[in-house]
Amino acid sequence: MFMVALDNLVVSTALRTSAAEFQADTTDLQWFVNAYVLSFACLLLTGAALGDRFGRRRLFVLGIAAFTLASLACAFADTSGELIAGRAAQGVGAAAVMPLSLTLLAQAVPDRLRSLALGLWSAVSGLAVALDRSWAARSPTASVGSGSSGSTCPWRPWTAPPAFWQTAEFRLE
């Protein structure tokens, strides 16, 4: 769940670098961000409904697998189109992971501890948003700001630690 929330914002931190690396125009840069957000938002309720129909845990695991494979596709994308397709696929996986993580948590925790567990779930999501900007501020090549003001934070897996390698590490545990 942490990576789903972080991945929503981390690419906006790298838009300037992405523009140079992919020779992307403004439309491509918008799609780098929006492909994830649109697929995630449009399929959020569908992911929850499919989890109810086919099994929450099963669909949650499939969502994690889809998100991880899409992260690999993004990491090794050579063209703007490949990156956009990978980001859209990440959104599909995230649309299963986010709602089902909450329902699985609510199902697994006793009633007396449920409010604490849901509060921690929300805090982890908020932490992902905060850490995205915090990491950008500490990076020697980043300038803090939204994608519209332009950042120079590299995000390819071999040059920057955040999204890809943390996703891979989380999935292996």
Short mmCIF file of C-alpha atoms in Angstrom, two decimals:
data_model
loop_
_atom_site.label_atom_id
_atom_site.label_comp_id
_atom_site.label_asym_id
_atom_site.label_seq_id
_atom_site.Cartn_x
_atom_site.Cartn_y
_atom_site.Cartn_z
CA MET A 1 0.00 0.00 0.00
CA PHE A 2 2.89 2.31 0.77
CA MET A 3 4.33 1.88 -2.72
CA VAL A 4 0.94 2.44 -4.36
CA ALA A 5 0.64 5.82 -2.64
CA LEU A 6 4.29 6.73 -3.26
CA ASP A 7 4.13 5.78 -6.92
CA ASN A 8 1.24 8.15 -7.41
CA LEU A 9 3.62 11.09 -6.91
CA VAL A 10 7.18 9.90 -7.44
CA VAL A 11 7.17 10.31 -11.22
CA SER A 12 6.22 13.98 -10.95
CA THR A 13 9.49 14.42 -9.08
CA ALA A 14 11.37 13.20 -12.15
CA LEU A 15 9.56 14.98 -14.97
CA ARG A 16 12.46 17.16 -16.07
CA THR A 17 14.83 14.19 -16.24
CA SER A 18 12.17 12.11 -17.99
CA ALA A 19 11.62 14.85 -20.57
CA ALA A 20 15.31 14.88 -21.42
CA GLU A 21 15.79 11.11 -21.35
CA PHE A 22 12.72 10.27 -23.44
CA GLN A 23 12.80 13.47 -25.52
CA ALA A 24 9.22 13.89 -24.35
CA ASP A 25 6.98 16.83 -25.06
CA THR A 26 4.46 18.31 -22.63
CA THR A 27 1.74 15.88 -23.69
CA ASP A 28 3.98 12.90 -22.97
CA LEU A 29 4.90 14.32 -19.57
CA GLN A 30 1.23 14.73 -18.71
CA TRP A 31 0.60 11.12 -19.68
CA PHE A 32 3.57 9.90 -17.59
CA VAL A 33 1.63 11.10 -14.55
CA ASN A 34 -1.96 10.74 -15.73
CA ALA A 35 -1.76 7.18 -17.11
CA TYR A 36 -1.27 5.90 -13.56
CA VAL A 37 -3.79 8.22 -11.94
CA LEU A 38 -6.54 7.57 -14.50
CA SER A 39 -6.24 3.78 -14.54
CA PHE A 40 -6.01 3.73 -10.75
CA ALA A 41 -9.01 5.98 -10.18
CA CYS A 42 -11.20 4.38 -12.85
CA LEU A 43 -10.58 0.82 -11.64
CA LEU A 44 -10.56 1.39 -7.87
CA LEU A 45 -14.15 0.28 -7.33
CA THR A 46 -13.77 -2.50 -9.89
CA GLY A 47 -10.77 -3.86 -7.99
CA ALA A 48 -12.75 -3.97 -4.77
CA ALA A 49 -15.75 -5.62 -6.47
CA LEU A 50 -13.57 -8.23 -8.17
CA GLY A 51 -11.97 -8.97 -4.82
CA ASP A 52 -15.41 -9.59 -3.33
CA ARG A 53 -16.33 -11.87 -6.22
CA PHE A 54 -13.11 -13.88 -6.73
CA GLY A 55 -11.46 -13.63 -3.34
CA ARG A 56 -9.82 -10.64 -1.73
CA ARG A 57 -6.51 -12.27 -0.98
CA ARG A 58 -6.22 -13.78 -4.46
CA LEU A 59 -6.90 -10.49 -6.21
CA PHE A 60 -4.64 -8.63 -3.77
CA VAL A 61 -1.74 -10.93 -4.68
CA LEU A 62 -2.53 -10.55 -8.38
CA GLY A 63 -2.56 -6.77 -7.91
CA ILE A 64 0.86 -6.86 -6.24
CA ALA A 65 2.21 -9.04 -9.06
CA ALA A 66 0.76 -6.72 -11.72
CA PHE A 67 2.13 -3.64 -9.95
CA THR A 68 5.59 -5.20 -9.62
CA LEU A 69 5.75 -6.35 -13.25
CA ALA A 70 4.54 -2.95 -14.42
CA SER A 71 7.24 -1.32 -12.27
CA LEU A 72 9.81 -3.44 -14.07
CA ALA A 73 8.35 -2.39 -17.42
CA CYS A 74 8.59 1.27 -16.40
CA ALA A 75 12.13 0.86 -15.14
CA PHE A 76 13.31 -0.51 -18.45
CA ALA A 77 11.14 1.58 -20.77
CA ASP A 78 13.03 2.99 -23.74
CA THR A 79 10.28 5.14 -25.25
CA SER A 80 7.58 7.45 -23.97
CA GLY A 81 4.92 5.02 -25.15
CA GLU A 82 6.44 2.15 -23.20
CA LEU A 83 6.60 4.27 -20.06
CA ILE A 84 3.00 5.43 -20.45
CA ALA A 85 1.81 1.84 -20.97
CA GLY A 86 3.78 0.71 -17.91
CA ARG A 87 2.35 3.51 -15.80
CA ALA A 88 -1.19 2.58 -16.87
CA ALA A 89 -0.48 -1.05 -15.94
CA GLN A 90 0.84 0.10 -12.55
CA GLY A 91 -2.46 1.88 -11.99
CA VAL A 92 -4.38 -1.31 -12.75
CA GLY A 93 -2.37 -3.24 -10.14
CA ALA A 94 -2.68 -0.41 -7.65
CA ALA A 95 -6.45 -0.35 -8.11
CA ALA A 96 -6.55 -3.88 -6.72
CA VAL A 97 -3.96 -3.39 -3.98
CA MET A 98 -5.26 -0.21 -2.35
CA PRO A 99 -8.89 -1.11 -1.57
CA LEU A 100 -8.17 -4.76 -0.87
CA SER A 101 -5.38 -3.93 1.57
CA LEU A 102 -7.93 -1.98 3.58
CA THR A 103 -10.59 -4.71 3.47
CA LEU A 104 -8.09 -7.44 4.33
CA LEU A 105 -6.85 -5.37 7.25
CA ALA A 106 -10.36 -4.69 8.53
CA GLN A 107 -11.18 -8.38 8.21
CA ALA A 108 -8.03 -9.56 10.02
CA VAL A 109 -8.09 -7.18 13.00
CA PRO A 110 -10.42 -7.66 15.98
CA ASP A 111 -13.17 -5.05 16.44
CA ARG A 112 -11.54 -3.45 19.47
CA LEU A 113 -8.30 -2.74 17.54
CA ARG A 114 -9.85 -1.86 14.19
CA SER A 115 -9.78 1.93 14.61
CA LEU A 116 -6.08 1.79 15.53
CA ALA A 117 -5.31 -0.44 12.55
CA LEU A 118 -7.22 1.81 10.14
CA GLY A 119 -5.46 4.86 11.57
CA LEU A 120 -2.07 3.22 10.98
CA TRP A 121 -3.14 2.26 7.44
CA SER A 122 -3.99 5.92 6.77
CA ALA A 123 -0.73 7.10 8.34
CA VAL A 124 1.31 4.83 6.07
CA SER A 125 -0.45 6.28 3.05
CA GLY A 126 0.25 9.82 4.24
CA LEU A 127 3.85 8.91 4.97
CA ALA A 128 4.33 7.85 1.36
CA VAL A 129 3.24 11.30 0.19
CA ALA A 130 5.54 13.02 2.69
CA LEU A 131 8.54 10.82 1.88
CA ASP A 132 8.26 11.49 -1.84
CA ARG A 133 8.90 15.19 -1.29
CA SER A 134 11.36 14.54 1.53
CA TRP A 135 13.48 12.29 -0.68
CA ALA A 136 13.40 14.85 -3.47
CA ALA A 137 14.61 17.54 -1.09
CA ARG A 138 17.62 15.44 -0.01
CA SER A 139 18.60 14.29 -3.47
CA PRO A 140 21.68 16.09 -4.82
CA THR A 141 20.13 16.34 -8.28
CA ALA A 142 16.58 17.21 -7.30
CA SER A 143 14.88 20.53 -7.04
CA VAL A 144 11.80 20.36 -4.86
CA GLY A 145 8.53 21.24 -6.50
CA SER A 146 5.71 19.79 -8.47
CA GLY A 147 6.14 18.45 -11.95
CA SER A 148 4.77 21.66 -13.41
CA SER A 149 7.68 23.65 -11.98
CA GLY A 150 10.07 20.95 -13.10
CA SER A 151 12.26 18.71 -11.02
CA THR A 152 15.55 17.12 -11.89
CA CYS A 153 15.40 14.04 -9.73
CA PRO A 154 16.52 10.93 -11.65
CA TRP A 155 14.21 7.97 -11.21
CA ARG A 156 15.63 5.14 -13.28
CA PRO A 157 16.26 2.12 -11.03
CA TRP A 158 20.04 2.18 -11.39
CA THR A 159 20.33 5.90 -10.59
CA ALA A 160 17.76 6.49 -7.84
CA PRO A 161 16.61 4.39 -4.91
CA PRO A 162 12.96 5.21 -4.33
CA ALA A 163 10.14 3.58 -6.22
CA PHE A 164 11.47 0.65 -8.22
CA TRP A 165 13.92 -0.89 -5.77
CA GLN A 166 11.67 -0.31 -2.78
CA THR A 167 8.86 -1.99 -4.69
CA ALA A 168 11.06 -4.95 -5.54
CA GLU A 169 12.34 -5.23 -1.97
CA PHE A 170 8.82 -5.04 -0.52
CA ARG A 171 7.56 -7.73 -2.88
CA LEU A 172 10.35 -10.15 -1.92
CA GLU A 173 9.67 -10.00 1.81
#
